[in-house]
mmCIF file of C-alpha atoms and ligand atoms in Angstrom:
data_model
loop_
_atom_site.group_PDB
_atom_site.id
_atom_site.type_symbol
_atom_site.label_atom_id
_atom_site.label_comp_id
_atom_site.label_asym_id
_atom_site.label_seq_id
_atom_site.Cartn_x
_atom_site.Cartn_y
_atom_site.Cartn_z
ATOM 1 C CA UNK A 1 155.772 69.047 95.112
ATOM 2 C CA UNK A 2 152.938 67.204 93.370
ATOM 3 C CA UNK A 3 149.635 66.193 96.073
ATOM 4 C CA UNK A 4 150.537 63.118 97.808
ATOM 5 C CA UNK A 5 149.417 59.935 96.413
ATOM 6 C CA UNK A 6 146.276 58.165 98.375
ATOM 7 C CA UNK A 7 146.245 54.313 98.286
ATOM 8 C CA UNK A 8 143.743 51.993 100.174
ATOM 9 C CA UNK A 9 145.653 51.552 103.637
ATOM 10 C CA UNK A 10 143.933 47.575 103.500
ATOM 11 C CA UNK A 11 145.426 46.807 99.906
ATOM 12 C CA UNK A 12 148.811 44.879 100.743
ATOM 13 C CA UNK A 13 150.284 46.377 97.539
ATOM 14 C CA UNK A 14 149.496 49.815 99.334
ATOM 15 C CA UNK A 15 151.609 48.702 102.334
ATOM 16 C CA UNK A 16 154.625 47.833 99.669
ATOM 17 C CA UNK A 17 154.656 50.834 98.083
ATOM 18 C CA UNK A 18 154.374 53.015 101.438
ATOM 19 C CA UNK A 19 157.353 50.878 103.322
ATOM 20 C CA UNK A 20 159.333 51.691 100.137
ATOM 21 C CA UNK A 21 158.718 55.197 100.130
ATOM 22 C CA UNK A 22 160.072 55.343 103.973
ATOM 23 C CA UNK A 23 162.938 53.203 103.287
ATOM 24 C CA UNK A 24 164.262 55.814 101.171
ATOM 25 C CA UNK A 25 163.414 58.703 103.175
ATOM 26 C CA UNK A 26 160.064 59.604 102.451
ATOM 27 C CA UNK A 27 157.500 61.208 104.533
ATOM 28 C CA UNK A 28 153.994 58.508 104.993
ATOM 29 C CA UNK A 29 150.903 59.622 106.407
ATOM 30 C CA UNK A 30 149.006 56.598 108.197
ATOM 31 C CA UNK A 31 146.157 55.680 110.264
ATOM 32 C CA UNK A 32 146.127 54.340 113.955
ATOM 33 C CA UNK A 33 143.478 54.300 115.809
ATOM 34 C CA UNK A 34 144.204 57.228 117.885
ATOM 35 C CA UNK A 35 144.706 60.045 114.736
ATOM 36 C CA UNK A 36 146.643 59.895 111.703
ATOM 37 C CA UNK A 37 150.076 59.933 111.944
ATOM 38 C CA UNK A 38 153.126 61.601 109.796
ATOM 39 C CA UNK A 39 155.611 58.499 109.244
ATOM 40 C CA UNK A 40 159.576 58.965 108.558
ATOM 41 C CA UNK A 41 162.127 56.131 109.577
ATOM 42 C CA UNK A 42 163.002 57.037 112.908
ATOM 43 C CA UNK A 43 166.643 56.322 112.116
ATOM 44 C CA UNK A 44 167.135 58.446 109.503
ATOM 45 C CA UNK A 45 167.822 62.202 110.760
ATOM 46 C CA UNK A 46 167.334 63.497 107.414
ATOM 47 C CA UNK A 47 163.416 62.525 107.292
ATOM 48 C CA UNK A 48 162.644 63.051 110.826
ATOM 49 C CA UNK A 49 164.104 66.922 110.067
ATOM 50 C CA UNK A 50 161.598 66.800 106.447
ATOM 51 C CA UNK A 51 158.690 66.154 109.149
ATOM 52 C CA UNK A 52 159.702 68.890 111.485
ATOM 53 C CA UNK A 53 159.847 70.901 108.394
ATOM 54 C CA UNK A 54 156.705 70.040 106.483
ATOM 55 C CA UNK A 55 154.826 70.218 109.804
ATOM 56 C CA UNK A 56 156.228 73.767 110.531
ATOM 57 C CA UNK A 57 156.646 71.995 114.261
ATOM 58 C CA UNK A 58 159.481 73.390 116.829
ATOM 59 C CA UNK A 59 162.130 71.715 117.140
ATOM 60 C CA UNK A 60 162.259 71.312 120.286
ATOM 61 C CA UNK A 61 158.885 69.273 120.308
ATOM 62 C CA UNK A 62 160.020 65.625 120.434
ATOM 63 C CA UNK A 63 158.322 62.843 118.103
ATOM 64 C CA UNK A 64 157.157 59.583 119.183
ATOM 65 C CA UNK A 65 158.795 56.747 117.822
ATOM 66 C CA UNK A 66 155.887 53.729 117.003
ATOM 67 C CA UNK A 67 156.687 50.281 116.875
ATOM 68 C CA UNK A 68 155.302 46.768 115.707
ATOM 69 C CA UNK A 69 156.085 44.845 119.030
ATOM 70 C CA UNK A 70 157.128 45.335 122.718
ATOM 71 C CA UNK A 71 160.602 43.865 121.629
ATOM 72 C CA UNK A 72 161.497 46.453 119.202
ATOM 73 C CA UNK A 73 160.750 48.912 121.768
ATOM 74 C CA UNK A 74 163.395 47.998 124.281
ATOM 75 C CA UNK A 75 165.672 48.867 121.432
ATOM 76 C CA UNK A 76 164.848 52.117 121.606
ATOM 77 C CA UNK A 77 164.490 52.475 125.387
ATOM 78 C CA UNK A 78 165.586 51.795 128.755
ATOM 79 C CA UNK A 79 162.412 51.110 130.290
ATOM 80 C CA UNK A 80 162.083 49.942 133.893
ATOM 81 C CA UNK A 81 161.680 46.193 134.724
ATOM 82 C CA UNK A 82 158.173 44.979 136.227
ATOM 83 C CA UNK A 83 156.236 48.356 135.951
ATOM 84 C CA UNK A 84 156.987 48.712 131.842
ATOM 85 C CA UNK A 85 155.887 44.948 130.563
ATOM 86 C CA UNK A 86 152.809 45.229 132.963
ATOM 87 C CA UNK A 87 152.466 48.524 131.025
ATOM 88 C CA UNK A 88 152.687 46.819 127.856
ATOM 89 C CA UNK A 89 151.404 44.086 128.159
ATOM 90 C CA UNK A 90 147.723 45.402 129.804
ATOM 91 C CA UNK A 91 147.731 47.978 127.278
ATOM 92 C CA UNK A 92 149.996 47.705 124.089
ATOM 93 C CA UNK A 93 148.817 47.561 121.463
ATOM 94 C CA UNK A 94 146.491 50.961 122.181
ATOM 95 C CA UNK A 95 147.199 54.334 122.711
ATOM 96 C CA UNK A 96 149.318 54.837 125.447
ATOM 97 C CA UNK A 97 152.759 56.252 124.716
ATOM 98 C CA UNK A 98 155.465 55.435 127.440
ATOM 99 C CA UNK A 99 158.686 57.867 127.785
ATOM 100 C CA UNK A 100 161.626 56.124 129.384
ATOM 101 C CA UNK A 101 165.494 56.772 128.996
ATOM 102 C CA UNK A 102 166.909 56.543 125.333
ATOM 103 C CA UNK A 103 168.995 54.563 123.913
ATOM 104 C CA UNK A 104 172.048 55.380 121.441
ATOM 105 C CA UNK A 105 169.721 53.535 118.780
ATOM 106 C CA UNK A 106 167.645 56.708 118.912
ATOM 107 C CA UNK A 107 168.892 60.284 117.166
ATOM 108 C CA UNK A 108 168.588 63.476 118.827
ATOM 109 C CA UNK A 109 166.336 64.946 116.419
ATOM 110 C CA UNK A 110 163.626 62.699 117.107
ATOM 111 C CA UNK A 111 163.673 63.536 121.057
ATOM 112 C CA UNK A 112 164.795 66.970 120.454
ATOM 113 C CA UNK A 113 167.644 66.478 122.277
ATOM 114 C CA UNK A 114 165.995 65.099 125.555
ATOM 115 C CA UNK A 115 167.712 61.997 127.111
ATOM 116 C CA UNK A 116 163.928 60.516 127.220
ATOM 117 C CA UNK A 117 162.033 58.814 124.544
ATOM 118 C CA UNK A 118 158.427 58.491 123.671
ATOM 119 C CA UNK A 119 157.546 54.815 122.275
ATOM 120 C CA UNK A 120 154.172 53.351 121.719
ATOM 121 C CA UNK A 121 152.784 50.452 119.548
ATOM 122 C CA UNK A 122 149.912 51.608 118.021
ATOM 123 C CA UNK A 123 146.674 49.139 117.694
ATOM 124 C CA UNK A 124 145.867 49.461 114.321
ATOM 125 C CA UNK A 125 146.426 46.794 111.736
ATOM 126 C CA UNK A 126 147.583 49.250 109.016
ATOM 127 C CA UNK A 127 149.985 50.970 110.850
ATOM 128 C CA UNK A 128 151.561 47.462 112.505
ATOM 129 C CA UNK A 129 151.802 46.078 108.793
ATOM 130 C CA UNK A 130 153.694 49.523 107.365
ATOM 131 C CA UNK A 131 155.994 49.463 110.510
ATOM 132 C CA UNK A 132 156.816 45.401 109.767
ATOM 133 C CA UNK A 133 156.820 45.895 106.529
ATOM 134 C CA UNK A 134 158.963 48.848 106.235
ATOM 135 C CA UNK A 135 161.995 47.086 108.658
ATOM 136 C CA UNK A 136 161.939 49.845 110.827
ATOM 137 C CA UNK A 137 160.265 51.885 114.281
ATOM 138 C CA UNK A 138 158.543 55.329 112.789
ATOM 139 C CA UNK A 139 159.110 58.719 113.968
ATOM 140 C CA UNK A 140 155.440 59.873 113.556
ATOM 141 C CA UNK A 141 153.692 62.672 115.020
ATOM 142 C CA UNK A 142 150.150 63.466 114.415
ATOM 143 C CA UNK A 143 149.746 64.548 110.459
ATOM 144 C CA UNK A 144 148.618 68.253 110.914
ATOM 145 C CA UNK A 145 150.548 71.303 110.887
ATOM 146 C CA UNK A 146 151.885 72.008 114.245
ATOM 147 C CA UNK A 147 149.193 73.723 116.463
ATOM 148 C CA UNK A 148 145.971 72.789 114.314
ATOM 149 C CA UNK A 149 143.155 70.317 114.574
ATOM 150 C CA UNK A 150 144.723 66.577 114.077
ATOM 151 C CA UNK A 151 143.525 64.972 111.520
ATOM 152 C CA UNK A 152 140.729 61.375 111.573
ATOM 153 C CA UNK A 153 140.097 60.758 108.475
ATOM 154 C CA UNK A 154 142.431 60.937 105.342
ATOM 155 C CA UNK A 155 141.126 63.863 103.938
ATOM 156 C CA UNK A 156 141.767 66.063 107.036
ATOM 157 C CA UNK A 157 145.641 64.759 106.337
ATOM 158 C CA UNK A 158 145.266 65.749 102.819
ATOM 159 C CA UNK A 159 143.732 69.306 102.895
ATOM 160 C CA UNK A 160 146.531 70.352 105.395
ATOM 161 C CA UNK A 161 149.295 68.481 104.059
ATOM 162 C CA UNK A 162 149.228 67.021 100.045
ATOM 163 C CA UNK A 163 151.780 69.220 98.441
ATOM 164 C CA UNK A 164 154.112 68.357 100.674
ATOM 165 C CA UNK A 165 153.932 64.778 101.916
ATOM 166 C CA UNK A 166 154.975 61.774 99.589
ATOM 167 C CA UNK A 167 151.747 59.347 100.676
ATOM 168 C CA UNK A 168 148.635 59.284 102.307
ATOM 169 C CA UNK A 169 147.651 55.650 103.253
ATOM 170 C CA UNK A 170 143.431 55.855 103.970
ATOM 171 C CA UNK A 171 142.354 53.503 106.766
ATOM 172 C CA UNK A 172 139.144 55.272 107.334
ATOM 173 C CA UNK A 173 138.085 56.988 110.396
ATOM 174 C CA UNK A 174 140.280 56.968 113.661
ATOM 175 C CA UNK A 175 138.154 54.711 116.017
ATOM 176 C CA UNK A 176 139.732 56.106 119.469
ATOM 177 C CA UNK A 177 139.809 59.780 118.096
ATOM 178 C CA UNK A 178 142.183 61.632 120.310
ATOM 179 C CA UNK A 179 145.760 61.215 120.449
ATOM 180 C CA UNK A 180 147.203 58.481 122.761
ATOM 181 C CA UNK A 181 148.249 58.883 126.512
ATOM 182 C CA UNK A 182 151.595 60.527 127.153
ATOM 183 C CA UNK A 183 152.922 58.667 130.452
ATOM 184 C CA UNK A 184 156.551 59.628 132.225
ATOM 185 C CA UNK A 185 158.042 56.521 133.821
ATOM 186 C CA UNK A 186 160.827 58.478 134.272
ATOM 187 C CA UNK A 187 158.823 59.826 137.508
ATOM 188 C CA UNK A 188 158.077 57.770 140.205
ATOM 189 C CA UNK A 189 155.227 57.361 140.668
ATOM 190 C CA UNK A 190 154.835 57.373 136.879
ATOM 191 C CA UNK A 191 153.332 61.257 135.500
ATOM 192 C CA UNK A 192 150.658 61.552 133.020
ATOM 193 C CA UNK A 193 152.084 64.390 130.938
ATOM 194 C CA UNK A 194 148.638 64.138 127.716
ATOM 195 C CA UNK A 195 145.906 63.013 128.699
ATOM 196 C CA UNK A 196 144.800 60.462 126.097
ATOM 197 C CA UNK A 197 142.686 57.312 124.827
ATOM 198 C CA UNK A 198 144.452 55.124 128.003
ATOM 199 C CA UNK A 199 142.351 56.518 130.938
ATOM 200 C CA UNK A 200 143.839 57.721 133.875
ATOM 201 C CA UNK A 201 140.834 54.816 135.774
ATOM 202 C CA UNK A 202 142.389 52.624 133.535
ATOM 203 C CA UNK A 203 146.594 53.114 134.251
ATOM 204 C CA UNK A 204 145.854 53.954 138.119
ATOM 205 C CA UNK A 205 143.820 50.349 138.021
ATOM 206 C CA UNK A 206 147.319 49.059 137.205
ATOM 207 C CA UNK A 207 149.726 51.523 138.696
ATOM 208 C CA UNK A 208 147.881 52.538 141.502
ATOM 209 C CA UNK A 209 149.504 56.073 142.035
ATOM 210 C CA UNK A 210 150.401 58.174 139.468
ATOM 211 C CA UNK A 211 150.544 61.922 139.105
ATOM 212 C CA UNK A 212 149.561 64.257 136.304
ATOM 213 C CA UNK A 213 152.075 67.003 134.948
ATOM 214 C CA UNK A 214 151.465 70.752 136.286
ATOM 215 C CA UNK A 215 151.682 73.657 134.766
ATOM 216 C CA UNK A 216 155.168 75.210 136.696
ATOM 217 C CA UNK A 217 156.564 71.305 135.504
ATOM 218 C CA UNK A 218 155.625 72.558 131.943
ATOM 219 C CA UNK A 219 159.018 72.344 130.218
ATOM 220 C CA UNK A 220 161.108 70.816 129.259
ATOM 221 C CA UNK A 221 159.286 67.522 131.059
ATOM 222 C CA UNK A 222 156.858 67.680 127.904
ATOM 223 C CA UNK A 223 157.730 70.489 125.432
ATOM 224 C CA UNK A 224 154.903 69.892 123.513
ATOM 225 C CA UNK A 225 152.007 70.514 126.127
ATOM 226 C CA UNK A 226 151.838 74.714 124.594
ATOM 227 C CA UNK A 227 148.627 76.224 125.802
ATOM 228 C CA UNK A 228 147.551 76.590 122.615
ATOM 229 C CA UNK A 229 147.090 73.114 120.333
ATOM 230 C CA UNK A 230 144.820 71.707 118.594
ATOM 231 C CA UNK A 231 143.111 75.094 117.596
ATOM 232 C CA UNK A 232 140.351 75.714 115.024
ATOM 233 C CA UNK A 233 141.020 78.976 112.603
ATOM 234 C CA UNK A 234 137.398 79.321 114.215
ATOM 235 C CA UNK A 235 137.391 80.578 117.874
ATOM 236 C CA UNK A 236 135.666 78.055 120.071
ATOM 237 C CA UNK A 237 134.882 79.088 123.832
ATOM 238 C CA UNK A 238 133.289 76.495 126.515
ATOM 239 C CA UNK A 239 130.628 77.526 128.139
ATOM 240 C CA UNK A 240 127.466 76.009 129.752
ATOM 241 C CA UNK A 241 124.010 75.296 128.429
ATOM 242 C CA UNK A 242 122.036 78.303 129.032
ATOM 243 C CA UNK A 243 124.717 81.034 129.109
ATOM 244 C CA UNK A 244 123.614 84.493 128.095
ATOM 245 C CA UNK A 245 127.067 85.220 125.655
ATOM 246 C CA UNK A 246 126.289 81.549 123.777
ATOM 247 C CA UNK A 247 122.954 82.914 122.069
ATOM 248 C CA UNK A 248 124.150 84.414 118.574
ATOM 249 C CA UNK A 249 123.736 88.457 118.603
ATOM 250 C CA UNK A 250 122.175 89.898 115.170
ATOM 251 C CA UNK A 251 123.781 88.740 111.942
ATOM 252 C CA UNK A 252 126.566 86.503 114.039
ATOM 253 C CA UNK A 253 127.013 82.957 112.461
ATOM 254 C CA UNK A 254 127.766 80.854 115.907
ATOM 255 C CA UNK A 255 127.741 77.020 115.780
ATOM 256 C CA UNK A 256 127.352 74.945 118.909
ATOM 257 C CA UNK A 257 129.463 71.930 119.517
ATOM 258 C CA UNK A 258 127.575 69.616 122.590
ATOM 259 C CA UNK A 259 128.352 66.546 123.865
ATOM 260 C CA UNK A 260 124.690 64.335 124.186
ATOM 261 C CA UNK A 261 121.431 66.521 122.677
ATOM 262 C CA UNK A 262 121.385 69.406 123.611
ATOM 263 C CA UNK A 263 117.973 71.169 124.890
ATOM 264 C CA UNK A 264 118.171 74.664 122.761
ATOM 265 C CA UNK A 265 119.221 75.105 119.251
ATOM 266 C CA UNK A 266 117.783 77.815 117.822
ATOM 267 C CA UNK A 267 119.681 80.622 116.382
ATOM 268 C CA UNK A 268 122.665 78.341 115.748
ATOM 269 C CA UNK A 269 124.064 78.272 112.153
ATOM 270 C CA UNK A 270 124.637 74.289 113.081
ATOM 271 C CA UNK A 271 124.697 72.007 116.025
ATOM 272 C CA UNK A 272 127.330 69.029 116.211
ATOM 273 C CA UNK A 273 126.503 66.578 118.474
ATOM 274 C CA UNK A 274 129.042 64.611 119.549
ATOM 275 C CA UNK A 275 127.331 61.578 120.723
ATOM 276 C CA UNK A 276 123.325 62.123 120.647
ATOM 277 C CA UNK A 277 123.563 58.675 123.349
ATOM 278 C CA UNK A 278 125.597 60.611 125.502
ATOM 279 C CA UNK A 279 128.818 57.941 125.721
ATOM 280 C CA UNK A 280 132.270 59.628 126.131
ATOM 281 C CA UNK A 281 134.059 56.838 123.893
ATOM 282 C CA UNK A 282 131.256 57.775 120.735
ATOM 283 C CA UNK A 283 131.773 61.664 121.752
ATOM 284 C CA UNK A 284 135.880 61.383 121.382
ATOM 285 C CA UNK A 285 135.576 59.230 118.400
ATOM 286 C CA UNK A 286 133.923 62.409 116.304
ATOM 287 C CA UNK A 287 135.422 65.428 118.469
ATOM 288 C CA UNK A 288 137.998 66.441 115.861
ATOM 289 C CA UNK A 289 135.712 65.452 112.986
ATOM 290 C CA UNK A 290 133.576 67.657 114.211
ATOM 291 C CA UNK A 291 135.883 70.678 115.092
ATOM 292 C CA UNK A 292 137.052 70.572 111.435
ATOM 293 C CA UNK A 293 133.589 70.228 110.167
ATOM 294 C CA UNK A 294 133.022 73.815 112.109
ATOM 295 C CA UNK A 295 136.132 75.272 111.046
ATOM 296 C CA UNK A 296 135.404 74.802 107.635
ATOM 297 C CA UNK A 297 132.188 76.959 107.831
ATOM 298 C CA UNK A 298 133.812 80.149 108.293
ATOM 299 C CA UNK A 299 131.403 80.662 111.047
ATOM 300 C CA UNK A 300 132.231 84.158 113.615
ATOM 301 C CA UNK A 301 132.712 81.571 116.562
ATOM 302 C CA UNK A 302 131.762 78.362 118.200
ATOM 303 C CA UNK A 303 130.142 77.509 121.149
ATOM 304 C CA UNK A 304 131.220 74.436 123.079
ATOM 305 C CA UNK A 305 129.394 72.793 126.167
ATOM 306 C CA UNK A 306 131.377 70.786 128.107
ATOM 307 C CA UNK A 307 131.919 66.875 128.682
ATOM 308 C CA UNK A 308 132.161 65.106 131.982
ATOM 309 C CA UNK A 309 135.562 64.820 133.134
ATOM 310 C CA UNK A 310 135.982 61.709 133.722
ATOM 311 C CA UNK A 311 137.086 58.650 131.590
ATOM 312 C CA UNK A 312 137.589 59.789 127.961
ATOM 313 C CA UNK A 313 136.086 62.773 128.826
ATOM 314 C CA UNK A 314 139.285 63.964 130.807
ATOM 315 C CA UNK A 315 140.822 63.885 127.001
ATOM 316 C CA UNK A 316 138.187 65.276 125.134
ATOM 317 C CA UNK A 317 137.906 68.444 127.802
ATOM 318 C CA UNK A 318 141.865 68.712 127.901
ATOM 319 C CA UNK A 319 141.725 69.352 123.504
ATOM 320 C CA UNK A 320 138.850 71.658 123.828
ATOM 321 C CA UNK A 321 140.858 73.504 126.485
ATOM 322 C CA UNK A 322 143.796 74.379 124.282
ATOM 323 C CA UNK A 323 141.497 74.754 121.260
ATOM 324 C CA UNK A 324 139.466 77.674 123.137
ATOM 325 C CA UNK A 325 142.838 79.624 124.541
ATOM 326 C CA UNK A 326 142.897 80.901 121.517
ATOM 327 C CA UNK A 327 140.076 83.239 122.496
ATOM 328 C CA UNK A 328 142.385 84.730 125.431
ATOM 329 C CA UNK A 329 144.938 86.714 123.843
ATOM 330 C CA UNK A 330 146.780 86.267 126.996
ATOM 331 C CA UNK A 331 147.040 82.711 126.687
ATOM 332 C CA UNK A 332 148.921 82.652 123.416
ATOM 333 C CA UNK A 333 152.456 81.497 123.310
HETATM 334 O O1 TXA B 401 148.175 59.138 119.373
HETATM 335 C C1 TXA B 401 149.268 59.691 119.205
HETATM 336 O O2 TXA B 401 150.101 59.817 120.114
HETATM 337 C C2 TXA B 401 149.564 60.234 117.806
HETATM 338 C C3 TXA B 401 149.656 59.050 116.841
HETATM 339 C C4 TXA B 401 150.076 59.469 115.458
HETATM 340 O O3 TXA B 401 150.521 58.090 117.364
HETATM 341 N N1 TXA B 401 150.770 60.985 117.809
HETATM 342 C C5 TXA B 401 150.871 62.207 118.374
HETATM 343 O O4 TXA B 401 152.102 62.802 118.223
HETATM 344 O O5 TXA B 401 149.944 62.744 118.951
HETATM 345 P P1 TXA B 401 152.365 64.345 118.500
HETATM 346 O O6 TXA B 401 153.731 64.591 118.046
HETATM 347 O O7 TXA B 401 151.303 65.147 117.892
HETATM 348 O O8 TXA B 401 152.328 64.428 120.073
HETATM 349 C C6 TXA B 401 153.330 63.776 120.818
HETATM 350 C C7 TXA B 401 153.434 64.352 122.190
HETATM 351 C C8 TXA B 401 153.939 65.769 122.155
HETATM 352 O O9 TXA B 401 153.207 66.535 123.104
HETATM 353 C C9 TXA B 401 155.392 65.623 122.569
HETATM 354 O O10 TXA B 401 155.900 66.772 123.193
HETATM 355 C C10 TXA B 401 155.321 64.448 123.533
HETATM 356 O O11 TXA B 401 154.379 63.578 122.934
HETATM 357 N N2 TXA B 401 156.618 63.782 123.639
HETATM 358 C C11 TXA B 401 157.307 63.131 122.681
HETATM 359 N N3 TXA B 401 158.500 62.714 123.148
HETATM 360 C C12 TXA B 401 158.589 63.127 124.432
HETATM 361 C C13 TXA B 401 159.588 63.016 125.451
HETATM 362 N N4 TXA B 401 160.750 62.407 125.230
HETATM 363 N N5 TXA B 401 159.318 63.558 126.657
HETATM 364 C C14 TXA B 401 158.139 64.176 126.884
HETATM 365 N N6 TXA B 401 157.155 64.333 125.959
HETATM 366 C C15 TXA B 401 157.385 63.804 124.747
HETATM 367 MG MG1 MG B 402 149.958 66.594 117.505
#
């Protein structure tokens, strides 16, 4: 297949062309303002299976379906009366992604077979105008190959997935920067099963309890949590400022990956900091920027120092997690 087509996400003529190309099947990469995502009509079975496919993803991974309004979304699921619309209407449009019951509406491919469904309506004005525009709720996970760094900015999309994705619609940079939050209402009280741009301050504010998912809950509650995700080729391990093994031995290429400034740098091929003001919402706006930035270098390994885990920060610590398993053999899957 030829490299994907990129058109200027704001151009309405863009939007056209990209809600014809899913109409008939095609696969759409798109910003929101969590990470790009990997569009296909979430009707069709036939283009949901193409995403699976192009994305090398399990099928047994479930997609989320995103729509343009909290109406369309009761289509697609059974969600529960007073605790869903104060959901919605506190935080939709924005990244939080709500699984509930499914509806016939919805095939099995999409929620690999599970009688839940993930739905969220994503904030961002390009993806709203492709989902109106194309008549239809998305099946769109994030558009990387399963496992890898997701992508921020259109060109992450296109150096992992051009030849073979039909079109790349470039909004720019992601402003939230990690994926949204994954919440069970099918538990009561309601489970946090990703932690995500939608804080857990923020839904217990609303909710008041709610629990997160364990490990022993793993599967198949959320199939998709695998120890390792979001990995860099690169391996990354967390450690803290000052620790002996982060200091690069003789000849090793090591780059350091803080959160605010950090005190030493020397003997570091190159230092991304993620936000040199120290705010968790700058810091998870460039974390995956940044981790592909690294992994491009080629570099022996990368140091990261840790965020505080709260807020944001919960995210940001949960993606750097899964990223640095892949430095413990024992944690692969
Ligand atoms: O911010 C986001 O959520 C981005 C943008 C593109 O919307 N999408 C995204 O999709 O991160 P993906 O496929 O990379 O991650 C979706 C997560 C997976 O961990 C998947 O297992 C979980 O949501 N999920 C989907 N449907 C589910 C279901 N029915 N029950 C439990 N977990 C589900
Ligand atoms: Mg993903």
């Amino acid at each position: 297949m030829a490299n994907a087509k990129v058109l200027n996400g704001a151009d309405p003529d863009s939007i056209a062309e990209a809600a014809a190309v899913i109409r008939r099947g095609g696969l759409v990469a798109f910003p929101t303002e969590t990470v790009y995502g990997l569009g296909a009509e979430a009707c069709n079975p036939l283009a949901v299976a193409r995403v699976f496919e192009v994305k090398q993803r399990p099928r047994m991974d479930p997609i989320i379906v995103h729509v343009a309004d909290p109406e369309s979304a009761h289509r697609y699921g059974q969600f529960p009366a007073t605790i869903a619309q104060t959901l919605m209407e506190r935080f939709w449009p924005g990244p939080l992604t709500l699984v509930v019951p499914r509806t016939d509406l919805v095939p099995p491919i999409v929620t690999a077979g599970l009688d839940s469904v993930a739905i969220r309506m994503p904030a961002h004005p390009i993806a709203l105008d492709l989902i109106r525009t194309a008549g239809c709720a998305l099946a769109a996970p994030s558009a990387n190959l399963f496992g890898s760094v997701s992508p921020t900015e259109a060109a992450h999309v296109a150096s992992q997935l051009s030849d073979r994705i039909d079109l790349i619609l470039d909004g720019g940079r992601c402003p939230v920067g990690v994926e949204s939050t994954v919440l069970s209402l099918i538990d009561d009280p309601p489970r946090i099963l990703r932690a995500g741009g939608v804080t857990q301050e923020a839904l217990s504010s609303v909710l008041g309890r709610i629990e997160w998912l364990t490990e022993d809950q793993g599967r198949p509650q959320a199939p998709g949590q695998l120890s390792r995700h979001y990995a860099t080729r690169t391996p990354l391990e967390i450690m803290h400022e000052g620790d002996p093994k982060s200091a690069a031995g003789p000849g090793e290429r090591v780059g350091l990956l803080t959160f605010a400034a950090p005190q030493l740098t020397a003997g570091y091929e190159v230092v991304e900091v993620l936000s040199p003001k120290g705010d968790l919402r700058e810091a998870a706006a460039n974390l995956f920027a940044a981790l592909h930035r690294l992994d491009a270098m080629g570099l022996d390994r990368v140091v990261a120092y840790g965020v505080p885990e709260h807020g944001l920060g919960v995210a940001i610590m949960d993606r750097l997690r899964r990223c640095s398993t892949r430095t413990d053999p024992a944690a692969f899957e």
